[in-house]
mmCIF file of C-alpha atoms in Angstrom:
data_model
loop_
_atom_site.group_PDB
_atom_site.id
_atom_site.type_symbol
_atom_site.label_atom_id
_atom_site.label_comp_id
_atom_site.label_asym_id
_atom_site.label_seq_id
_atom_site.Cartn_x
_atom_site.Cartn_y
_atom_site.Cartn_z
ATOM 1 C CA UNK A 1 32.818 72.002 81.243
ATOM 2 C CA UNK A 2 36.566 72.481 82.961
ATOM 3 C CA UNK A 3 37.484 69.074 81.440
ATOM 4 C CA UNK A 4 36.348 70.312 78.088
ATOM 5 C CA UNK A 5 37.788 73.548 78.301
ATOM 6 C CA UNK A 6 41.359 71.571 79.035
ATOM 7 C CA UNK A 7 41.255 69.209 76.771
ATOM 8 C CA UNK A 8 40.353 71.897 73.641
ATOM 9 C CA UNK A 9 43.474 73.828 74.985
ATOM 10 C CA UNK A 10 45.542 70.603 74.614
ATOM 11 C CA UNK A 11 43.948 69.767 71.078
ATOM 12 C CA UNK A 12 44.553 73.200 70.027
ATOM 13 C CA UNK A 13 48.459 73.668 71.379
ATOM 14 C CA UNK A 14 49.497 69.949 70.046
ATOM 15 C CA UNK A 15 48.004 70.543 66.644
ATOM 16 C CA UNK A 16 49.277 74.414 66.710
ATOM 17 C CA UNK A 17 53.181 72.163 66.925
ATOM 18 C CA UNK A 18 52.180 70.014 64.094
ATOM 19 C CA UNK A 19 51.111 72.453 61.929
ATOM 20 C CA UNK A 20 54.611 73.977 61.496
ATOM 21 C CA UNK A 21 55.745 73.778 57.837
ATOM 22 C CA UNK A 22 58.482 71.444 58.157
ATOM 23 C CA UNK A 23 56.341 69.025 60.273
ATOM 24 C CA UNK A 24 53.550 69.049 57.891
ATOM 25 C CA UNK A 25 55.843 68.373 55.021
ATOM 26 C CA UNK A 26 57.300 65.096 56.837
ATOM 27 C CA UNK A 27 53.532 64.428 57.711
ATOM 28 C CA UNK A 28 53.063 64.186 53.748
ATOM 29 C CA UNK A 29 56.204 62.305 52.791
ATOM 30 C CA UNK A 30 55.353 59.393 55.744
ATOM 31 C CA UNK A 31 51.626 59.514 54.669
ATOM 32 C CA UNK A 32 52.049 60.151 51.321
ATOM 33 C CA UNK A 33 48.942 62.131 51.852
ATOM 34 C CA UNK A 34 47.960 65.492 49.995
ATOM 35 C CA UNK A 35 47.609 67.056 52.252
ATOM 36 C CA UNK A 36 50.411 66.648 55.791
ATOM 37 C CA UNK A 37 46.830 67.751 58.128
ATOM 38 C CA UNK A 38 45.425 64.582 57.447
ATOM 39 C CA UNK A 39 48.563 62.735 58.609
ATOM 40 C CA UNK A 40 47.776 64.038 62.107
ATOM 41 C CA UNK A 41 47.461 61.428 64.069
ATOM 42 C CA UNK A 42 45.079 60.521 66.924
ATOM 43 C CA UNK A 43 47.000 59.647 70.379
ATOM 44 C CA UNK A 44 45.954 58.545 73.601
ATOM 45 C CA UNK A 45 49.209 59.316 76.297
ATOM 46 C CA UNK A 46 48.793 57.649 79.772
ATOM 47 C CA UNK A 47 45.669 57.788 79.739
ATOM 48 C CA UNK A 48 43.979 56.454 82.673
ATOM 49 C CA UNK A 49 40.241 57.471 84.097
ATOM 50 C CA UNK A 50 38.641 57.037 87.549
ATOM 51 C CA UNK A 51 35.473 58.415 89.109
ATOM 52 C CA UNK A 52 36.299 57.849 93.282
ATOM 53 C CA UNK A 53 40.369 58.139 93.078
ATOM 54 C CA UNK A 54 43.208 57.135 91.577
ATOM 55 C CA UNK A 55 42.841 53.659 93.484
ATOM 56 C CA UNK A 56 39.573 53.164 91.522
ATOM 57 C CA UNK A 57 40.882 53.307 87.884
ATOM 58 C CA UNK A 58 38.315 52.080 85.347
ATOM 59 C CA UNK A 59 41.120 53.009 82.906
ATOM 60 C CA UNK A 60 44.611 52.932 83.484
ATOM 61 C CA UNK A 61 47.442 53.841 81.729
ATOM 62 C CA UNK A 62 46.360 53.635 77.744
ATOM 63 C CA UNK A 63 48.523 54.300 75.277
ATOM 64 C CA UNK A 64 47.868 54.024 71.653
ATOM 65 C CA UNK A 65 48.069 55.534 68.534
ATOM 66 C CA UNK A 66 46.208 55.496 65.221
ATOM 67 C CA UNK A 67 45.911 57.296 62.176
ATOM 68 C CA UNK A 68 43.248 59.230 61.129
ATOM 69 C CA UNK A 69 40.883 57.606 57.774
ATOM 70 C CA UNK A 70 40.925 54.439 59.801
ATOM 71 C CA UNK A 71 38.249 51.868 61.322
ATOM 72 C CA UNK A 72 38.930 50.850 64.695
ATOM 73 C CA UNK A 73 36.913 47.933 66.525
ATOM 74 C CA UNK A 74 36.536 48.243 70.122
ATOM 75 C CA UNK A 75 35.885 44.913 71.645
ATOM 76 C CA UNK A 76 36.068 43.752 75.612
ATOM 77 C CA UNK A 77 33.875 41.842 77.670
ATOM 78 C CA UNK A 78 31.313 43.905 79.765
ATOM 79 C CA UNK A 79 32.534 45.489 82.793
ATOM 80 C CA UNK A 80 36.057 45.337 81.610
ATOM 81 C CA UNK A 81 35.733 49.419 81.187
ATOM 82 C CA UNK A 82 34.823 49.473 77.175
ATOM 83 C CA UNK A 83 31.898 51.470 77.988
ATOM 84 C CA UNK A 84 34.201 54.091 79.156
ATOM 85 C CA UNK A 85 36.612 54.296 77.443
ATOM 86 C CA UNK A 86 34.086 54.698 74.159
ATOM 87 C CA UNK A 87 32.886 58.332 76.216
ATOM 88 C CA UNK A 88 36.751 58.823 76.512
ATOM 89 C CA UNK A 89 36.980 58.441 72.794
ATOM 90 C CA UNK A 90 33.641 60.475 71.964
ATOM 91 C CA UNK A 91 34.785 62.961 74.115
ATOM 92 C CA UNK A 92 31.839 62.319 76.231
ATOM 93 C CA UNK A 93 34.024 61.958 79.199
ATOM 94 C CA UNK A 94 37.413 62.992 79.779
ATOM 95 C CA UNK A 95 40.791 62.069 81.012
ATOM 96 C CA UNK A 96 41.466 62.152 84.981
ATOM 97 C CA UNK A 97 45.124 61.596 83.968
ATOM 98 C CA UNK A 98 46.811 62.036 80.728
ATOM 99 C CA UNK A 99 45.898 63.080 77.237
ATOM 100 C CA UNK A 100 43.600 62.059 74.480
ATOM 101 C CA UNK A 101 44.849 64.036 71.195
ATOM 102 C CA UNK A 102 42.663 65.014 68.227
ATOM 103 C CA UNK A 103 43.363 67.299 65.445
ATOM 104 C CA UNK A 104 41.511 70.614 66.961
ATOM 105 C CA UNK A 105 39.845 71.610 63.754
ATOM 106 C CA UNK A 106 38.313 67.663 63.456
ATOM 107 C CA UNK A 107 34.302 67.406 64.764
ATOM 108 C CA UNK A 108 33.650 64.652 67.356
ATOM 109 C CA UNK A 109 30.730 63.161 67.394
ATOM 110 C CA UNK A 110 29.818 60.075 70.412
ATOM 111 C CA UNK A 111 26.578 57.667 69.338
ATOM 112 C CA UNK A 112 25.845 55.918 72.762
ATOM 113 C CA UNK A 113 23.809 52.668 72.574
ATOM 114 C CA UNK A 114 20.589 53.817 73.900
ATOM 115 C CA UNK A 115 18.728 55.582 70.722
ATOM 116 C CA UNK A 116 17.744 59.531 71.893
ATOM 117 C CA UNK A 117 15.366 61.488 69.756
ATOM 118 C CA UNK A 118 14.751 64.717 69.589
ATOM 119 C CA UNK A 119 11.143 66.697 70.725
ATOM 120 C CA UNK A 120 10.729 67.663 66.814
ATOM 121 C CA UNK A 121 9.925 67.076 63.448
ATOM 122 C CA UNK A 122 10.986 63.774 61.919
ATOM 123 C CA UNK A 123 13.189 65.974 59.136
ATOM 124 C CA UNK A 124 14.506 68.041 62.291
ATOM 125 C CA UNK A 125 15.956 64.688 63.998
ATOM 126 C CA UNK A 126 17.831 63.877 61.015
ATOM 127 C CA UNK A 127 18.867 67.635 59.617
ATOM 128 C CA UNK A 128 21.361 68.132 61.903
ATOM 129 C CA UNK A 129 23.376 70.474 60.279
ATOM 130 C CA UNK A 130 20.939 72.542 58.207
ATOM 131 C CA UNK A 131 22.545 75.836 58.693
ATOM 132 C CA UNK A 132 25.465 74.800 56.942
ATOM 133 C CA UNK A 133 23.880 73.329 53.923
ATOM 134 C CA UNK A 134 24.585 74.861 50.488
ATOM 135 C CA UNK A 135 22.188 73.163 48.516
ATOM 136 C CA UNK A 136 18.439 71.914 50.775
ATOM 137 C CA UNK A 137 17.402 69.649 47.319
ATOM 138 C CA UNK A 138 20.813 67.768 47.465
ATOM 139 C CA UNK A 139 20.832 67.438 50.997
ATOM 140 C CA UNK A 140 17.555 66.115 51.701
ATOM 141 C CA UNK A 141 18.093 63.754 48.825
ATOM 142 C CA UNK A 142 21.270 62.650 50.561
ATOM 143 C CA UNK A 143 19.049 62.095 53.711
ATOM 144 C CA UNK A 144 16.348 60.036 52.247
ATOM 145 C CA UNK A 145 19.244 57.416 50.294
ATOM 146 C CA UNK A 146 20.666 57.002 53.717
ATOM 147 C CA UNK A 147 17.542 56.387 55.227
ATOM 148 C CA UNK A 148 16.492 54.218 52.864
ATOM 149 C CA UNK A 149 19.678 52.224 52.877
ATOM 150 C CA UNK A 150 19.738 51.739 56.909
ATOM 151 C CA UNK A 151 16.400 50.187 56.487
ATOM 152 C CA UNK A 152 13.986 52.758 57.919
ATOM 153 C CA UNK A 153 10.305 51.712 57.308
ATOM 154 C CA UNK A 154 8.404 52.428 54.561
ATOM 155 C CA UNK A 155 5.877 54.563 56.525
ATOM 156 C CA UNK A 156 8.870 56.541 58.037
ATOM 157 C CA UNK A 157 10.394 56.892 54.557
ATOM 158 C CA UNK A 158 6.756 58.085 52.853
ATOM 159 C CA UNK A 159 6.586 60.735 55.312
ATOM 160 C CA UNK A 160 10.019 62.064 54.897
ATOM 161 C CA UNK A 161 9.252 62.131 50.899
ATOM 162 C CA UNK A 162 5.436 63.857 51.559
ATOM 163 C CA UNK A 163 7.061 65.879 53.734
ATOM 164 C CA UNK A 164 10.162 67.408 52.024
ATOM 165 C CA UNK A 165 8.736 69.897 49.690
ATOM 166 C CA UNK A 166 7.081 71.863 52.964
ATOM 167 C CA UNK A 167 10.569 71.225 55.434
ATOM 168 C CA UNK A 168 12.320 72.549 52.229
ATOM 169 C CA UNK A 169 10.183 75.746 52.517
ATOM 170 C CA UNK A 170 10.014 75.656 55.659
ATOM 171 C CA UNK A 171 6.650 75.156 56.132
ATOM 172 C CA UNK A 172 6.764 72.119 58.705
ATOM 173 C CA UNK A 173 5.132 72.055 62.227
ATOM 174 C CA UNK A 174 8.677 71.956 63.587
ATOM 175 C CA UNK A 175 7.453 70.921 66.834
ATOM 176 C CA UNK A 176 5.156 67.762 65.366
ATOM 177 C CA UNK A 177 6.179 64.629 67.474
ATOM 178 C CA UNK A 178 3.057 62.558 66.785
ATOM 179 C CA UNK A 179 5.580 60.236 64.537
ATOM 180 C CA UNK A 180 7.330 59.047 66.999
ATOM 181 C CA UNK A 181 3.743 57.366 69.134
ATOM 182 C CA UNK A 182 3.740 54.361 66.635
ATOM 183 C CA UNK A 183 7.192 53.931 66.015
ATOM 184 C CA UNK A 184 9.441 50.330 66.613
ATOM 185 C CA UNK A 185 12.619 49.593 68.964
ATOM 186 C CA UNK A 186 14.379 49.555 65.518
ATOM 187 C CA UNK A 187 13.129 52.593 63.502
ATOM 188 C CA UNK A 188 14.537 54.588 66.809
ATOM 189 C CA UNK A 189 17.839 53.354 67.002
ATOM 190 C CA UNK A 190 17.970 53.477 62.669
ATOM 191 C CA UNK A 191 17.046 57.188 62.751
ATOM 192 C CA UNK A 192 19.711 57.643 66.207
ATOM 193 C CA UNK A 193 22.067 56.103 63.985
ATOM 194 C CA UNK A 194 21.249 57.766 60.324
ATOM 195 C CA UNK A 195 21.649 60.884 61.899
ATOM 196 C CA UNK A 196 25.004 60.267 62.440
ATOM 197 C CA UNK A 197 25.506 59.291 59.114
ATOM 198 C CA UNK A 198 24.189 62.285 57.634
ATOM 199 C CA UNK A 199 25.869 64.442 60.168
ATOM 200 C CA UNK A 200 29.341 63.507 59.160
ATOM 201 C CA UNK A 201 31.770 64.050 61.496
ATOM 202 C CA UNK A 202 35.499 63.604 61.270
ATOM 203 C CA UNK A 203 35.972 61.014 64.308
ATOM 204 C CA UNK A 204 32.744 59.013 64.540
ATOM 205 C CA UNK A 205 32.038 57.064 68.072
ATOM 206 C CA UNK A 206 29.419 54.236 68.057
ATOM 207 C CA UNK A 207 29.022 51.809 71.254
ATOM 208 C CA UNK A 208 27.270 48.708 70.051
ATOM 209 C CA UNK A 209 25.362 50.309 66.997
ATOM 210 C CA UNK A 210 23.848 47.043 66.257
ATOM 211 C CA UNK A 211 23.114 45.493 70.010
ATOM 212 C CA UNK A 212 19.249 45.875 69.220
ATOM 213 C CA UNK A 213 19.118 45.178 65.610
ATOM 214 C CA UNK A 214 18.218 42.104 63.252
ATOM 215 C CA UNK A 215 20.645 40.323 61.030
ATOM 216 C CA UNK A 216 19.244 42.333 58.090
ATOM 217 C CA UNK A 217 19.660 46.080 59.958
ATOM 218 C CA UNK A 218 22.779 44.899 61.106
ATOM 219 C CA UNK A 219 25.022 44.378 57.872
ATOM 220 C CA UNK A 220 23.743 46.905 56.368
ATOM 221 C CA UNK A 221 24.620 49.452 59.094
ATOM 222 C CA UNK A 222 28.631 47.619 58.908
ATOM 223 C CA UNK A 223 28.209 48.499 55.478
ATOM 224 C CA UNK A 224 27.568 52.169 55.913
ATOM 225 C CA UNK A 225 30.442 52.514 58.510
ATOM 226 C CA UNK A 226 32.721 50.945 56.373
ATOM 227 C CA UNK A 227 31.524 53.111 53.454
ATOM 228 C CA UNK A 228 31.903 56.340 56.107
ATOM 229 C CA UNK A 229 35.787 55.556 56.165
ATOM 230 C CA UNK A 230 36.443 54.590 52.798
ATOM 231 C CA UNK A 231 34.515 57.319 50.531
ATOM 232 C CA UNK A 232 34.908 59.660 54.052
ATOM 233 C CA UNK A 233 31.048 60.366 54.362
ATOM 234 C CA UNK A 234 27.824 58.032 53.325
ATOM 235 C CA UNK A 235 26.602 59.133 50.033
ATOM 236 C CA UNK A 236 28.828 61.618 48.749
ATOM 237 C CA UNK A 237 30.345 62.351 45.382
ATOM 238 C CA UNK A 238 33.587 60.112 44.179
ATOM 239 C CA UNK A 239 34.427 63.958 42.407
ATOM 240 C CA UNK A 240 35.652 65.953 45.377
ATOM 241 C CA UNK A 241 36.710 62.652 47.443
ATOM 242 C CA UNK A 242 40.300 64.103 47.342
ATOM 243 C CA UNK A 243 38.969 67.881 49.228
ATOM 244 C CA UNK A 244 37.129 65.927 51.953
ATOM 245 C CA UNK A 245 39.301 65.296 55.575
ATOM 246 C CA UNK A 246 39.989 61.615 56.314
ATOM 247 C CA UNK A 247 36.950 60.139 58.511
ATOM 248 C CA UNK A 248 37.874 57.805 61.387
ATOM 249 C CA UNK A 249 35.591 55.688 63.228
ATOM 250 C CA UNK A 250 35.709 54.091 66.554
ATOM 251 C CA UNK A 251 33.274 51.249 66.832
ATOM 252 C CA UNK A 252 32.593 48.533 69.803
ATOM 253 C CA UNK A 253 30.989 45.927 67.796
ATOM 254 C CA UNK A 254 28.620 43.019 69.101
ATOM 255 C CA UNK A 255 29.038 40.927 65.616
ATOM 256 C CA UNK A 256 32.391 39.289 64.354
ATOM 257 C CA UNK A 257 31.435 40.522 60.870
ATOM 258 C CA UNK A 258 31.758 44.402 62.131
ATOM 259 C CA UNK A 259 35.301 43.687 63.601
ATOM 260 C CA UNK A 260 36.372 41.488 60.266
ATOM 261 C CA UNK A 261 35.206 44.808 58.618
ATOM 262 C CA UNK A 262 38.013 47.236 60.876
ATOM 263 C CA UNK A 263 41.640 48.320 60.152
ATOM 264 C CA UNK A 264 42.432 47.835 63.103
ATOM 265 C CA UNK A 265 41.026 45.844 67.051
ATOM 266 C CA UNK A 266 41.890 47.388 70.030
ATOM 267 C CA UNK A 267 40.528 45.036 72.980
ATOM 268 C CA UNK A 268 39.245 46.609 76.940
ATOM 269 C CA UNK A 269 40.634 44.353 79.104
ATOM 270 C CA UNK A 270 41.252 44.455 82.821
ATOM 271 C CA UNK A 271 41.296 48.475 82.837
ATOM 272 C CA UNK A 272 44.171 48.267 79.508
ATOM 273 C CA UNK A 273 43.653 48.993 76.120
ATOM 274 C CA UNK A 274 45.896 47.316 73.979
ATOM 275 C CA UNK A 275 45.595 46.163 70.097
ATOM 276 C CA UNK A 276 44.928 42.508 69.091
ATOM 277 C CA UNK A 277 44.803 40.920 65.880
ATOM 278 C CA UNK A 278 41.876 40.320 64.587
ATOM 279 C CA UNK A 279 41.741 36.222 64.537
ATOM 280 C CA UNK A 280 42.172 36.950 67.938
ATOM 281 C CA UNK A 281 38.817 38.397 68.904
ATOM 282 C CA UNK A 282 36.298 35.166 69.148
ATOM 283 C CA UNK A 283 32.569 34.821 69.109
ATOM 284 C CA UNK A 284 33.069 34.002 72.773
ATOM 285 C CA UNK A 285 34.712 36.901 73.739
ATOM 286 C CA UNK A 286 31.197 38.870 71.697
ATOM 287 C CA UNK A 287 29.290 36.669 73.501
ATOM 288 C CA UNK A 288 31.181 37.618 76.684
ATOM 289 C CA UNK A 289 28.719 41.337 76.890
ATOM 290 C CA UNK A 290 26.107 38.891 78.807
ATOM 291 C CA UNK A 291 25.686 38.255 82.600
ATOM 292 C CA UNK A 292 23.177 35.545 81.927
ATOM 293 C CA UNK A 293 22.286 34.235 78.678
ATOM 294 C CA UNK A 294 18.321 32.955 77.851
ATOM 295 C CA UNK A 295 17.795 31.272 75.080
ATOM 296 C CA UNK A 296 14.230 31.298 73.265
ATOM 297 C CA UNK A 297 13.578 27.929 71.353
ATOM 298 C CA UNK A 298 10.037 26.037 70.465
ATOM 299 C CA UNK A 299 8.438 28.414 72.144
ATOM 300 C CA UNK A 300 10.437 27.876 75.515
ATOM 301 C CA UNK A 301 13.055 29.969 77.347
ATOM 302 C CA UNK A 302 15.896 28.112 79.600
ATOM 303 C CA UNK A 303 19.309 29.522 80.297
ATOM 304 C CA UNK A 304 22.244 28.280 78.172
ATOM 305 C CA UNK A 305 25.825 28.474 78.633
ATOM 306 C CA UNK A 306 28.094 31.498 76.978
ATOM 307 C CA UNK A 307 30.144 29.104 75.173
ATOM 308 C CA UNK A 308 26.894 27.668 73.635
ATOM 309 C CA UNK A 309 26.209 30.675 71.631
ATOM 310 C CA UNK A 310 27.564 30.711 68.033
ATOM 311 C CA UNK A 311 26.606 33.688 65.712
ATOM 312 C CA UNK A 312 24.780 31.480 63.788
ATOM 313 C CA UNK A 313 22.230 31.741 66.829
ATOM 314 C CA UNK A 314 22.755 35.311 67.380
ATOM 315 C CA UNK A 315 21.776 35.650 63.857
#
């Protein structure tokens, strides 16, 4: 909560200094954005983390800067602090030394690998955000096009379309979790990561969104991200794409596609953070998340080398 507190009082006094008139304006002519807010940009500033002492850095010394409207790939073999450094990003965790900058008035919003549902409703898990809705028809049509374009299952969908008419009137057993007895590894991480989708933040976190998902899943949750950035927001109107903020997001990807997909790389390495191009990220270095590698082939399992895996496989 004290970290928190802090870093909202840094977020708030750095983006009170660039909101001065004569800052924004230069914001604008650099940009050559609308509007000089959206020029902000995001900054890490010696930024180093530790849990047992400053002789213990998982993180250590990062400094980096990118704008905001951006995709960023996150990439790093395991152990090499990536995990980290994501719950540094998604505000999650925060800096035991130095400064991690986002425009105060921009929503942060960390996706962690492991797929967490909520004790409700199938329409409550993915309504985050209901009190702010203007219109429940457009939004819960917005809800079921990004569910049906992550791949959720057709009995999942069904429901949600049965369903809407009572949520709508808000006649749902709220507190219904019988949906989630029968339901797959990948329908929970597809409605952990629609959720996000439909949430919409400004600065979007995922670690490994696609780690547990088939070929299929995969590209089309790429496709959403990349869509999140571009049109800022998944299945939103081209006619007010000019009022919406920027929307940045910070990905650690497990498939070369995802990081052919980003603006820009920034690799974990050996506790520093630094950005790489991307023809330098291999499919060794994705293959590189593995301790031990077991291949299943004709219906027998034997341990294979790292270097041995191409995504052709992984596919």
């Amino acid at each position: 909560m004290k970290g928190m507190k802090k870093i909202n009082r840094i977020r708030r006094s750095v983006t009170k200094e660039f909101r001065q008139p004569e800052k924004l304006a230069e914001l604008r002519r650099k940009a050559g954005t609308r509007f000089g807010s959206d020029a902000m940009p995001i900054m890490l500033q010696n930024v180093c983390f530790y849990y047992e002492g400053p002789a213990n850095k998982i993180i250590d010394s990062v400094n980096l800067e990118v704008n905001q409207g951006k995709l960023i790939a996150v990439v790093g073999g395991r152990r090499g602090g990536k995990a980290t450094f994501m719950k540094l990003l998604g505000h999650v965790l925060f800096p035991t030394e130095g400064s991690y900058f986002v425009p105060s008035y921009l929503r942060i919003l960390h996706v962690s690998e492991d797929p967490v549902l909520l004790d409700r409703s199938l329409w409550s898990n993915l309504a985050i955000g209901k009190a702010y809705w203007r219109s429940a028809e457009n939004e819960t049509a917005r809800i079921l096009r990004i569910c049906k374009r992550i791949g959720l299952s057709q009995v999942l969908l069904t429901q949600l379309e049965e369903s809407r008419e009572q949520y709508i009137a808000g006649e749902n057993d709220d507190n219904d979790v019988t949906w989630q007895v029968p339901l797959s590894n990948s329908d929970r991480v597809l409605i952990h990561l629609a959720r996000a989708f439909i949430y919409n933040p400004e600065v979007l976190v995922m670690n490994r969104p696609t780690t547990r998902l088939p070929e299929s899943s995969s590209q089309s949750v790429i496709g959403l991200i990349e869509e999140f950035v571009k049109n800022k927001g998944v299945e939103l109107s081209q006619t007010d794409l000019w009022r919406r903020r920027p929307r940045t997001a910070f990905v650690s990807f497990v498939r070369l596609q995802g990081v052919r997909a980003a603006d820009v790389v920034w690799k974990v390495e050996d506790k520093v953070v630094k950005v790489v191009e991307q023809a330098d990220v291999s499919e060794d270095l994705i293959a590189e998340f593995a301790d031990v590698v077991w291949k299943v082939e004709d219906k027998v399992v034997k341990v294979v080398e790292q270097a041995d895996v191409s995504e052709d496989l992984i596919r």
